[in-house]
């Protein structure tokens, strides 16, 4: 007996009769809604993390620029001291 | 509001505002509030993180205080700002879902289902390609349709789906950039008037806030007024400039029964208009529609690049066929097919131009089309108006010298009465001084006649009253100086601009106005010269004395005084004939012919409404440095477009050659091509100037 083919036949039969009804029932719809809501929350959270990453990158850039400016200032001050 | 400082460094702070969830509306309110505070250079609020990043100039204490007293309920959001923010949110969500769907497809769907979905997605692209082909045009949609169709046909579903993914992403990008640019532009062109003259029930003319006007009220408008609300003309005749509505620069005549639109400017004449709609948002929607329909958004370089892109498509096909014939290898021929210059050009260049326009908007410069940025980059001549452009648009009355038996304050009162209807900067100075001295007046005059660049004439108590320039009052109107006061007249200091007031043919008073030049003007002129502007010209209707001193202080190359509006336009035309591109800066009604003749007309925001209507660019900063920013952005945009062009050509040619030679498999060639296109487009969206500008 070809079990594979029989298996698929059985699955199809189940799907066609009871399965489809379950999948489109009101309870199933509630599950889908919850999953979609969770998906949207996930999207919002991801986008929030992206924004936060961007802000943190801005922080780092600002601090780095500050460090460089301080160094430059120290260098010029040193030069003035030597000349004075 | 309770805030927590997340990060602080010199000139930049990041603050978390509030404790709970922030809505987009609240983010708009906060941003608007912060931008209105002195000392804050820029403020960007992200409603997702609840943080605001503030760049500041002077004193952080002021800002901290402002944040602590802030409450959402005290302020209202602006609808237009909100639409811009929502556009960005939509865009981010679209990109997220587009990428997520792809990841989901690749990781979770079984192969058979995945391929079926790919085929389903491919159908629209192939269909669009066929339709374009049927119309007889071999263009980019045909190319896309062919690459996708061929991939699916040969069973290479993975290449097909990756091409569609990247194409989809590019479409989202382009759509967003286009819409955001239109939104920014429309917002900057939207209405900013607050007061209007209304006919009250008793027949008096009163000045009220625009927000207090009801439907059915009669408003009064005359030359150079901006019409604040939609309405229908009740009586009178006028011509109206509707270029911000319809794009036509020819004034449209209005008579009783004609409809008029909010935001258009009266050129000549006056009317009584019955208000039909008090809402303000209609104008915003109309501007958006007008911008979308006008071709001005595209610059010449853009149009040429797109034309070139379309022309190259048949060559891509030819190249594919030749490769196949030469190598008898389908895979290599396909590699050539998948790499095309056209979609990269068509995508990255408009995005560059649109992003540059948006960057200008962020610097509070409103540019009405990409063509003008291109013209600014190419311009060698810049023409400046004097009053209001090189000098502040708020000159001050220094002193009033009365003649005859007239009293100083009475004369000032009379002058203010005449000058208050017209938005010339000298007029504003007179009105301001009268207000300062507490001189109120009733409308004693009859119909006021404004003679452009000369002055104002009217009748008071039966006698003719005129106020204006020397040329107008003495030469045109033949006014006489009272005999015994000739010495007094000659002693009036030369360094001021003079406004002459005469009643009944006799000189009544001379109003001395000081018009200091903007402190940044000399530096701006020098900076322009460094950037390749060979000739800076100042043209003014004012007298030679004042013009000479202003010219020497600012360092312009040439100057002309006592110039009439037609002369300004004629000068611009002459420069055109010698093949040069001209930028014109002005703020008054007498600049409008020259502004429309110039390749790029720039209006300073404090100036006459009609100058702003006709101008191609409006500078809203109360500072001429915006001109340098504008020139820098234009120059760099030009460089960016050429760099993009070169990159696209060389990179894609390399891909084609590698694909044809068999070094690179077709799938990789397609992937690299689409990825590079996306990369170039994304890069074109970045700022042209650094963040510290």
PDB file of N, CA, C and O in Angstrom, chain B residues 194-260:
ATOM      1  N   UNK B 194      -2.410  87.046   9.031  1.00  0.00           N
ATOM      2  CA  UNK B 194      -3.319  87.017  10.171  1.00  0.00           C
ATOM      3  C   UNK B 194      -4.389  88.086  10.216  1.00  0.00           C
ATOM      4  O   UNK B 194      -5.354  87.925  10.942  1.00  0.00           O
ATOM      5  N   UNK B 195      -4.203  89.193   9.472  1.00  0.00           N
ATOM      6  CA  UNK B 195      -5.253  90.222   9.601  1.00  0.00           C
ATOM      7  C   UNK B 195      -5.837  90.605   8.249  1.00  0.00           C
ATOM      8  O   UNK B 195      -5.166  90.536   7.234  1.00  0.00           O
ATOM      9  N   UNK B 196      -7.100  91.020   8.277  1.00  0.00           N
ATOM     10  CA  UNK B 196      -7.736  91.436   7.028  1.00  0.00           C
ATOM     11  C   UNK B 196      -8.708  92.576   7.317  1.00  0.00           C
ATOM     12  O   UNK B 196      -9.292  92.671   8.403  1.00  0.00           O
ATOM     13  N   UNK B 197      -8.906  93.461   6.339  1.00  0.00           N
ATOM     14  CA  UNK B 197      -9.871  94.568   6.464  1.00  0.00           C
ATOM     15  C   UNK B 197     -11.268  94.068   6.137  1.00  0.00           C
ATOM     16  O   UNK B 197     -11.493  93.471   5.104  1.00  0.00           O
ATOM     17  N   UNK B 198     -12.193  94.354   7.049  1.00  0.00           N
ATOM     18  CA  UNK B 198     -13.581  93.905   6.838  1.00  0.00           C
ATOM     19  C   UNK B 198     -14.482  95.129   6.848  1.00  0.00           C
ATOM     20  O   UNK B 198     -14.188  96.122   7.511  1.00  0.00           O
ATOM     21  N   UNK B 199     -15.600  95.046   6.114  1.00  0.00           N
ATOM     22  CA  UNK B 199     -16.594  96.097   6.161  1.00  0.00           C
ATOM     23  C   UNK B 199     -17.557  95.721   7.283  1.00  0.00           C
ATOM     24  O   UNK B 199     -18.221  94.697   7.226  1.00  0.00           O
ATOM     25  N   UNK B 200     -17.603  96.588   8.326  1.00  0.00           N
ATOM     26  CA  UNK B 200     -18.481  96.228   9.431  1.00  0.00           C
ATOM     27  C   UNK B 200     -19.919  96.570   9.071  1.00  0.00           C
ATOM     28  O   UNK B 200     -20.191  97.186   8.053  1.00  0.00           O
ATOM     29  N   UNK B 201     -20.823  96.191   9.973  1.00  0.00           N
ATOM     30  CA  UNK B 201     -22.253  96.407   9.700  1.00  0.00           C
ATOM     31  C   UNK B 201     -22.561  97.880   9.481  1.00  0.00           C
ATOM     32  O   UNK B 201     -23.430  98.241   8.695  1.00  0.00           O
ATOM     33  N   UNK B 202     -21.815  98.762  10.179  1.00  0.00           N
ATOM     34  CA  UNK B 202     -22.090 100.191  10.041  1.00  0.00           C
ATOM     35  C   UNK B 202     -21.368 100.810   8.863  1.00  0.00           C
ATOM     36  O   UNK B 202     -21.395 102.017   8.681  1.00  0.00           O
ATOM     37  N   UNK B 203     -20.709 100.003   8.051  1.00  0.00           N
ATOM     38  CA  UNK B 203     -20.047 100.549   6.872  1.00  0.00           C
ATOM     39  C   UNK B 203     -18.618 100.998   7.132  1.00  0.00           C
ATOM     40  O   UNK B 203     -17.961 101.532   6.240  1.00  0.00           O
ATOM     41  N   UNK B 204     -18.121 100.773   8.341  1.00  0.00           N
ATOM     42  CA  UNK B 204     -16.734 101.173   8.646  1.00  0.00           C
ATOM     43  C   UNK B 204     -15.766 100.084   8.233  1.00  0.00           C
ATOM     44  O   UNK B 204     -16.122  98.917   8.222  1.00  0.00           O
ATOM     45  N   UNK B 205     -14.538 100.526   7.989  1.00  0.00           N
ATOM     46  CA  UNK B 205     -13.520  99.527   7.684  1.00  0.00           C
ATOM     47  C   UNK B 205     -12.791  99.183   8.975  1.00  0.00           C
ATOM     48  O   UNK B 205     -12.266 100.047   9.640  1.00  0.00           O
ATOM     49  N   UNK B 206     -12.797  97.926   9.335  1.00  0.00           N
ATOM     50  CA  UNK B 206     -12.054  97.526  10.528  1.00  0.00           C
ATOM     51  C   UNK B 206     -11.095  96.390  10.223  1.00  0.00           C
ATOM     52  O   UNK B 206     -11.347  95.566   9.341  1.00  0.00           O
ATOM     53  N   UNK B 207     -10.019  96.352  10.988  1.00  0.00           N
ATOM     54  CA  UNK B 207      -8.983  95.339  10.798  1.00  0.00           C
ATOM     55  C   UNK B 207      -9.218  94.218  11.806  1.00  0.00           C
ATOM     56  O   UNK B 207      -9.251  94.452  13.004  1.00  0.00           O
ATOM     57  N   UNK B 208      -9.424  93.002  11.327  1.00  0.00           N
ATOM     58  CA  UNK B 208      -9.683  91.897  12.248  1.00  0.00           C
ATOM     59  C   UNK B 208      -8.750  90.730  11.960  1.00  0.00           C
ATOM     60  O   UNK B 208      -8.132  90.663  10.905  1.00  0.00           O
ATOM     61  N   UNK B 209      -8.695  89.809  12.916  1.00  0.00           N
ATOM     62  CA  UNK B 209      -7.940  88.584  12.700  1.00  0.00           C
ATOM     63  C   UNK B 209      -8.660  87.709  11.691  1.00  0.00           C
ATOM     64  O   UNK B 209      -9.879  87.653  11.662  1.00  0.00           O
ATOM     65  N   UNK B 210      -7.878  87.002  10.900  1.00  0.00           N
ATOM     66  CA  UNK B 210      -8.482  86.138   9.889  1.00  0.00           C
ATOM     67  C   UNK B 210      -9.368  85.090  10.549  1.00  0.00           C
ATOM     68  O   UNK B 210     -10.417  84.712  10.024  1.00  0.00           O
ATOM     69  N   UNK B 211      -8.952  84.654  11.737  1.00  0.00           N
ATOM     70  CA  UNK B 211      -9.736  83.601  12.388  1.00  0.00           C
ATOM     71  C   UNK B 211     -11.087  84.105  12.883  1.00  0.00           C
ATOM     72  O   UNK B 211     -11.966  83.319  13.197  1.00  0.00           O
ATOM     73  N   UNK B 212     -11.270  85.437  12.960  1.00  0.00           N
ATOM     74  CA  UNK B 212     -12.549  85.960  13.442  1.00  0.00           C
ATOM     75  C   UNK B 212     -13.523  86.251  12.315  1.00  0.00           C
ATOM     76  O   UNK B 212     -14.601  86.790  12.546  1.00  0.00           O
ATOM     77  N   UNK B 213     -13.126  85.961  11.098  1.00  0.00           N
ATOM     78  CA  UNK B 213     -13.994  86.275   9.962  1.00  0.00           C
ATOM     79  C   UNK B 213     -15.049  85.183   9.794  1.00  0.00           C
ATOM     80  O   UNK B 213     -14.754  84.000   9.916  1.00  0.00           O
ATOM     81  N   UNK B 214     -16.301  85.607   9.484  1.00  0.00           N
ATOM     82  CA  UNK B 214     -17.356  84.607   9.269  1.00  0.00           C
ATOM     83  C   UNK B 214     -17.728  84.553   7.803  1.00  0.00           C
ATOM     84  O   UNK B 214     -17.453  85.472   7.035  1.00  0.00           O
ATOM     85  N   UNK B 215     -18.416  83.487   7.434  1.00  0.00           N
ATOM     86  CA  UNK B 215     -18.927  83.379   6.067  1.00  0.00           C
ATOM     87  C   UNK B 215     -19.922  84.484   5.836  1.00  0.00           C
ATOM     88  O   UNK B 215     -20.765  84.753   6.687  1.00  0.00           O
ATOM     89  N   UNK B 216     -19.860  85.100   4.658  1.00  0.00           N
ATOM     90  CA  UNK B 216     -20.806  86.161   4.367  1.00  0.00           C
ATOM     91  C   UNK B 216     -20.264  87.535   4.699  1.00  0.00           C
ATOM     92  O   UNK B 216     -20.814  88.548   4.268  1.00  0.00           O
ATOM     93  N   UNK B 217     -19.172  87.618   5.448  1.00  0.00           N
ATOM     94  CA  UNK B 217     -18.548  88.920   5.710  1.00  0.00           C
ATOM     95  C   UNK B 217     -17.991  89.471   4.418  1.00  0.00           C
ATOM     96  O   UNK B 217     -17.641  88.727   3.516  1.00  0.00           O
ATOM     97  N   UNK B 218     -17.886  90.810   4.378  1.00  0.00           N
ATOM     98  CA  UNK B 218     -17.299  91.420   3.184  1.00  0.00           C
ATOM     99  C   UNK B 218     -15.888  91.848   3.527  1.00  0.00           C
ATOM    100  O   UNK B 218     -15.666  92.617   4.460  1.00  0.00           O
ATOM    101  N   UNK B 219     -14.914  91.365   2.767  1.00  0.00           N
ATOM    102  CA  UNK B 219     -13.556  91.830   3.012  1.00  0.00           C
ATOM    103  C   UNK B 219     -13.104  92.759   1.889  1.00  0.00           C
ATOM    104  O   UNK B 219     -13.575  92.667   0.756  1.00  0.00           O
ATOM    105  N   UNK B 220     -12.172  93.635   2.269  1.00  0.00           N
ATOM    106  CA  UNK B 220     -11.666  94.632   1.326  1.00  0.00           C
ATOM    107  C   UNK B 220     -10.232  94.313   0.995  1.00  0.00           C
ATOM    108  O   UNK B 220      -9.412  94.138   1.879  1.00  0.00           O
ATOM    109  N   UNK B 221      -9.943  94.226  -0.289  1.00  0.00           N
ATOM    110  CA  UNK B 221      -8.554  94.010  -0.677  1.00  0.00           C
ATOM    111  C   UNK B 221      -8.195  95.000  -1.761  1.00  0.00           C
ATOM    112  O   UNK B 221      -9.041  95.378  -2.568  1.00  0.00           O
ATOM    113  N   UNK B 222      -6.949  95.454  -1.753  1.00  0.00           N
ATOM    114  CA  UNK B 222      -6.467  96.206  -2.906  1.00  0.00           C
ATOM    115  C   UNK B 222      -5.057  95.784  -3.284  1.00  0.00           C
ATOM    116  O   UNK B 222      -4.557  94.809  -2.780  1.00  0.00           O
ATOM    117  N   UNK B 223      -4.445  96.558  -4.201  1.00  0.00           N
ATOM    118  CA  UNK B 223      -3.181  96.163  -4.815  1.00  0.00           C
ATOM    119  C   UNK B 223      -2.183  95.655  -3.798  1.00  0.00           C
ATOM    120  O   UNK B 223      -1.959  96.297  -2.781  1.00  0.00           O
ATOM    121  N   UNK B 224      -1.591  94.549  -4.125  1.00  0.00           N
ATOM    122  CA  UNK B 224      -0.515  93.930  -3.356  1.00  0.00           C
ATOM    123  C   UNK B 224      -0.986  93.270  -2.073  1.00  0.00           C
ATOM    124  O   UNK B 224      -0.177  92.751  -1.316  1.00  0.00           O
ATOM    125  N   UNK B 225      -2.301  93.260  -1.816  1.00  0.00           N
ATOM    126  CA  UNK B 225      -2.775  92.477  -0.675  1.00  0.00           C
ATOM    127  C   UNK B 225      -2.835  91.021  -1.074  1.00  0.00           C
ATOM    128  O   UNK B 225      -3.095  90.692  -2.226  1.00  0.00           O
ATOM    129  N   UNK B 226      -2.666  90.155  -0.093  1.00  0.00           N
ATOM    130  CA  UNK B 226      -2.923  88.742  -0.334  1.00  0.00           C
ATOM    131  C   UNK B 226      -4.342  88.465   0.099  1.00  0.00           C
ATOM    132  O   UNK B 226      -4.756  88.885   1.169  1.00  0.00           O
ATOM    133  N   UNK B 227      -5.092  87.764  -0.728  1.00  0.00           N
ATOM    134  CA  UNK B 227      -6.469  87.439  -0.382  1.00  0.00           C
ATOM    135  C   UNK B 227      -6.438  86.299   0.631  1.00  0.00           C
ATOM    136  O   UNK B 227      -5.937  85.214   0.330  1.00  0.00           O
ATOM    137  N   UNK B 228      -6.965  86.529   1.828  1.00  0.00           N
ATOM    138  CA  UNK B 228      -6.782  85.520   2.874  1.00  0.00           C
ATOM    139  C   UNK B 228      -7.756  84.356   2.838  1.00  0.00           C
ATOM    140  O   UNK B 228      -7.455  83.294   3.370  1.00  0.00           O
ATOM    141  N   UNK B 229      -8.944  84.561   2.235  1.00  0.00           N
ATOM    142  CA  UNK B 229      -9.943  83.481   2.269  1.00  0.00           C
ATOM    143  C   UNK B 229     -10.629  83.377   0.920  1.00  0.00           C
ATOM    144  O   UNK B 229     -10.685  84.337   0.157  1.00  0.00           O
ATOM    145  N   UNK B 230     -11.202  82.217   0.663  1.00  0.00           N
ATOM    146  CA  UNK B 230     -11.963  82.052  -0.574  1.00  0.00           C
ATOM    147  C   UNK B 230     -13.193  82.945  -0.547  1.00  0.00           C
ATOM    148  O   UNK B 230     -13.797  83.150   0.502  1.00  0.00           O
ATOM    149  N   UNK B 231     -13.590  83.429  -1.721  1.00  0.00           N
ATOM    150  CA  UNK B 231     -14.788  84.267  -1.741  1.00  0.00           C
ATOM    151  C   UNK B 231     -15.259  84.555  -3.152  1.00  0.00           C
ATOM    152  O   UNK B 231     -14.698  84.046  -4.125  1.00  0.00           O
ATOM    153  N   UNK B 232     -16.302  85.383  -3.239  1.00  0.00           N
ATOM    154  CA  UNK B 232     -16.819  85.813  -4.543  1.00  0.00           C
ATOM    155  C   UNK B 232     -16.828  87.335  -4.544  1.00  0.00           C
ATOM    156  O   UNK B 232     -17.216  87.965  -3.551  1.00  0.00           O
ATOM    157  N   UNK B 233     -16.415  87.919  -5.657  1.00  0.00           N
ATOM    158  CA  UNK B 233     -16.329  89.373  -5.737  1.00  0.00           C
ATOM    159  C   UNK B 233     -17.722  89.979  -5.718  1.00  0.00           C
ATOM    160  O   UNK B 233     -18.596  89.603  -6.490  1.00  0.00           O
ATOM    161  N   UNK B 234     -17.930  90.964  -4.824  1.00  0.00           N
ATOM    162  CA  UNK B 234     -19.218  91.654  -4.738  1.00  0.00           C
ATOM    163  C   UNK B 234     -19.227  92.873  -5.641  1.00  0.00           C
ATOM    164  O   UNK B 234     -20.162  93.134  -6.360  1.00  0.00           O
ATOM    165  N   UNK B 235     -18.131  93.685  -5.517  1.00  0.00           N
ATOM    166  CA  UNK B 235     -18.075  94.891  -6.335  1.00  0.00           C
ATOM    167  C   UNK B 235     -16.622  95.250  -6.561  1.00  0.00           C
ATOM    168  O   UNK B 235     -15.746  94.850  -5.795  1.00  0.00           O
ATOM    169  N   UNK B 236     -16.388  96.021  -7.604  1.00  0.00           N
ATOM    170  CA  UNK B 236     -15.025  96.440  -7.906  1.00  0.00           C
ATOM    171  C   UNK B 236     -14.411  95.579  -8.992  1.00  0.00           C
ATOM    172  O   UNK B 236     -14.999  94.616  -9.456  1.00  0.00           O
ATOM    173  N   UNK B 237     -13.223  95.949  -9.401  1.00  0.00           N
ATOM    174  CA  UNK B 237     -12.524  95.223 -10.456  1.00  0.00           C
ATOM    175  C   UNK B 237     -11.073  95.111 -10.090  1.00  0.00           C
ATOM    176  O   UNK B 237     -10.520  96.042  -9.509  1.00  0.00           O
ATOM    177  N   UNK B 238     -10.457  94.004 -10.433  1.00  0.00           N
ATOM    178  CA  UNK B 238      -9.029  93.896 -10.149  1.00  0.00           C
ATOM    179  C   UNK B 238      -8.410  92.786 -10.969  1.00  0.00           C
ATOM    180  O   UNK B 238      -9.123  91.977 -11.564  1.00  0.00           O
ATOM    181  N   UNK B 239      -7.083  92.774 -11.008  1.00  0.00           N
ATOM    182  CA  UNK B 239      -6.395  91.622 -11.598  1.00  0.00           C
ATOM    183  C   UNK B 239      -5.635  90.923 -10.482  1.00  0.00           C
ATOM    184  O   UNK B 239      -5.059  91.564  -9.612  1.00  0.00           O
ATOM    185  N   UNK B 240      -5.687  89.628 -10.535  1.00  0.00           N
ATOM    186  CA  UNK B 240      -5.128  88.815  -9.456  1.00  0.00           C
ATOM    187  C   UNK B 240      -4.074  87.878 -10.011  1.00  0.00           C
ATOM    188  O   UNK B 240      -4.259  87.259 -11.051  1.00  0.00           O
ATOM    189  N   UNK B 241      -2.967  87.772  -9.273  1.00  0.00           N
ATOM    190  CA  UNK B 241      -1.922  86.839  -9.668  1.00  0.00           C
ATOM    191  C   UNK B 241      -2.198  85.509  -9.009  1.00  0.00           C
ATOM    192  O   UNK B 241      -2.161  85.389  -7.785  1.00  0.00           O
ATOM    193  N   UNK B 242      -2.502  84.495  -9.824  1.00  0.00           N
ATOM    194  CA  UNK B 242      -2.865  83.204  -9.257  1.00  0.00           C
ATOM    195  C   UNK B 242      -1.790  82.158  -9.473  1.00  0.00           C
ATOM    196  O   UNK B 242      -2.071  80.967  -9.511  1.00  0.00           O
ATOM    197  N   UNK B 243      -0.530  82.610  -9.621  1.00  0.00           N
ATOM    198  CA  UNK B 243       0.490  81.631 -10.012  1.00  0.00           C
ATOM    199  C   UNK B 243       0.691  80.542  -8.978  1.00  0.00           C
ATOM    200  O   UNK B 243       1.083  79.445  -9.314  1.00  0.00           O
ATOM    201  N   UNK B 244       0.392  80.815  -7.724  1.00  0.00           N
ATOM    202  CA  UNK B 244       0.592  79.738  -6.755  1.00  0.00           C
ATOM    203  C   UNK B 244      -0.535  78.726  -6.819  1.00  0.00           C
ATOM    204  O   UNK B 244      -0.443  77.631  -6.311  1.00  0.00           O
ATOM    205  N   UNK B 245      -1.652  79.095  -7.461  1.00  0.00           N
ATOM    206  CA  UNK B 245      -2.777  78.181  -7.611  1.00  0.00           C
ATOM    207  C   UNK B 245      -2.679  77.410  -8.901  1.00  0.00           C
ATOM    208  O   UNK B 245      -2.770  76.211  -8.964  1.00  0.00           O
ATOM    209  N   UNK B 246      -2.528  78.189  -9.975  1.00  0.00           N
ATOM    210  CA  UNK B 246      -2.656  77.583 -11.290  1.00  0.00           C
ATOM    211  C   UNK B 246      -1.330  77.520 -12.038  1.00  0.00           C
ATOM    212  O   UNK B 246      -1.260  76.907 -13.073  1.00  0.00           O
ATOM    213  N   UNK B 247      -0.320  78.164 -11.551  1.00  0.00           N
ATOM    214  CA  UNK B 247       0.961  78.147 -12.235  1.00  0.00           C
ATOM    215  C   UNK B 247       1.056  79.188 -13.327  1.00  0.00           C
ATOM    216  O   UNK B 247       2.126  79.434 -13.854  1.00  0.00           O
ATOM    217  N   UNK B 248      -0.071  79.818 -13.696  1.00  0.00           N
ATOM    218  CA  UNK B 248       0.026  80.822 -14.762  1.00  0.00           C
ATOM    219  C   UNK B 248       0.490  82.136 -14.169  1.00  0.00           C
ATOM    220  O   UNK B 248       0.031  82.567 -13.121  1.00  0.00           O
ATOM    221  N   UNK B 249       1.429  82.779 -14.852  1.00  0.00           N
ATOM    222  CA  UNK B 249       1.930  84.030 -14.302  1.00  0.00           C
ATOM    223  C   UNK B 249       1.188  85.228 -14.862  1.00  0.00           C
ATOM    224  O   UNK B 249       1.412  86.350 -14.464  1.00  0.00           O
ATOM    225  N   UNK B 250       0.276  85.014 -15.815  1.00  0.00           N
ATOM    226  CA  UNK B 250      -0.485  86.136 -16.355  1.00  0.00           C
ATOM    227  C   UNK B 250      -1.610  86.449 -15.385  1.00  0.00           C
ATOM    228  O   UNK B 250      -2.349  85.550 -14.988  1.00  0.00           O
ATOM    229  N   UNK B 251      -1.749  87.709 -14.982  1.00  0.00           N
ATOM    230  CA  UNK B 251      -2.782  88.031 -13.995  1.00  0.00           C
ATOM    231  C   UNK B 251      -4.166  87.752 -14.537  1.00  0.00           C
ATOM    232  O   UNK B 251      -4.438  87.943 -15.714  1.00  0.00           O
ATOM    233  N   UNK B 252      -5.037  87.310 -13.633  1.00  0.00           N
ATOM    234  CA  UNK B 252      -6.370  86.957 -14.081  1.00  0.00           C
ATOM    235  C   UNK B 252      -7.337  88.038 -13.632  1.00  0.00           C
ATOM    236  O   UNK B 252      -7.358  88.440 -12.489  1.00  0.00           O
ATOM    237  N   UNK B 253      -8.157  88.567 -14.556  1.00  0.00           N
ATOM    238  CA  UNK B 253      -9.056  89.677 -14.213  1.00  0.00           C
ATOM    239  C   UNK B 253     -10.264  89.176 -13.431  1.00  0.00           C
ATOM    240  O   UNK B 253     -10.781  88.087 -13.701  1.00  0.00           O
ATOM    241  N   UNK B 254     -10.684  89.971 -12.452  1.00  0.00           N
ATOM    242  CA  UNK B 254     -11.849  89.590 -11.648  1.00  0.00           C
ATOM    243  C   UNK B 254     -12.862  90.709 -11.669  1.00  0.00           C
ATOM    244  O   UNK B 254     -12.514  91.888 -11.595  1.00  0.00           O
ATOM    245  N   UNK B 255     -14.146  90.324 -11.746  1.00  0.00           N
ATOM    246  CA  UNK B 255     -15.205  91.319 -11.675  1.00  0.00           C
ATOM    247  C   UNK B 255     -16.318  90.733 -10.818  1.00  0.00           C
ATOM    248  O   UNK B 255     -16.235  89.583 -10.406  1.00  0.00           O
ATOM    249  N   UNK B 256     -17.366  91.526 -10.534  1.00  0.00           N
ATOM    250  CA  UNK B 256     -18.417  91.008  -9.651  1.00  0.00           C
ATOM    251  C   UNK B 256     -18.925  89.653 -10.106  1.00  0.00           C
ATOM    252  O   UNK B 256     -19.285  89.473 -11.270  1.00  0.00           O
ATOM    253  N   UNK B 257     -18.904  88.704  -9.172  1.00  0.00           N
ATOM    254  CA  UNK B 257     -19.345  87.354  -9.507  1.00  0.00           C
ATOM    255  C   UNK B 257     -18.195  86.394  -9.699  1.00  0.00           C
ATOM    256  O   UNK B 257     -18.392  85.183  -9.660  1.00  0.00           O
ATOM    257  N   UNK B 258     -16.942  86.899  -9.912  1.00  0.00           N
ATOM    258  CA  UNK B 258     -15.825  85.973 -10.100  1.00  0.00           C
ATOM    259  C   UNK B 258     -15.414  85.388  -8.767  1.00  0.00           C
ATOM    260  O   UNK B 258     -15.433  86.076  -7.747  1.00  0.00           O
ATOM    261  N   UNK B 259     -15.009  84.142  -8.771  1.00  0.00           N
ATOM    262  CA  UNK B 259     -14.504  83.546  -7.528  1.00  0.00           C
ATOM    263  C   UNK B 259     -13.043  83.926  -7.322  1.00  0.00           C
ATOM    264  O   UNK B 259     -12.305  84.091  -8.280  1.00  0.00           O
ATOM    265  N   UNK B 260     -12.673  84.089  -6.058  1.00  0.00           N
ATOM    266  CA  UNK B 260     -11.258  84.332  -5.764  1.00  0.00           C
ATOM    267  C   UNK B 260     -10.804  83.308  -4.731  1.00  0.00           C
ATOM    268  O   UNK B 260     -11.620  82.796  -3.968  1.00  0.00           O
TER     269      UNK B 260
END
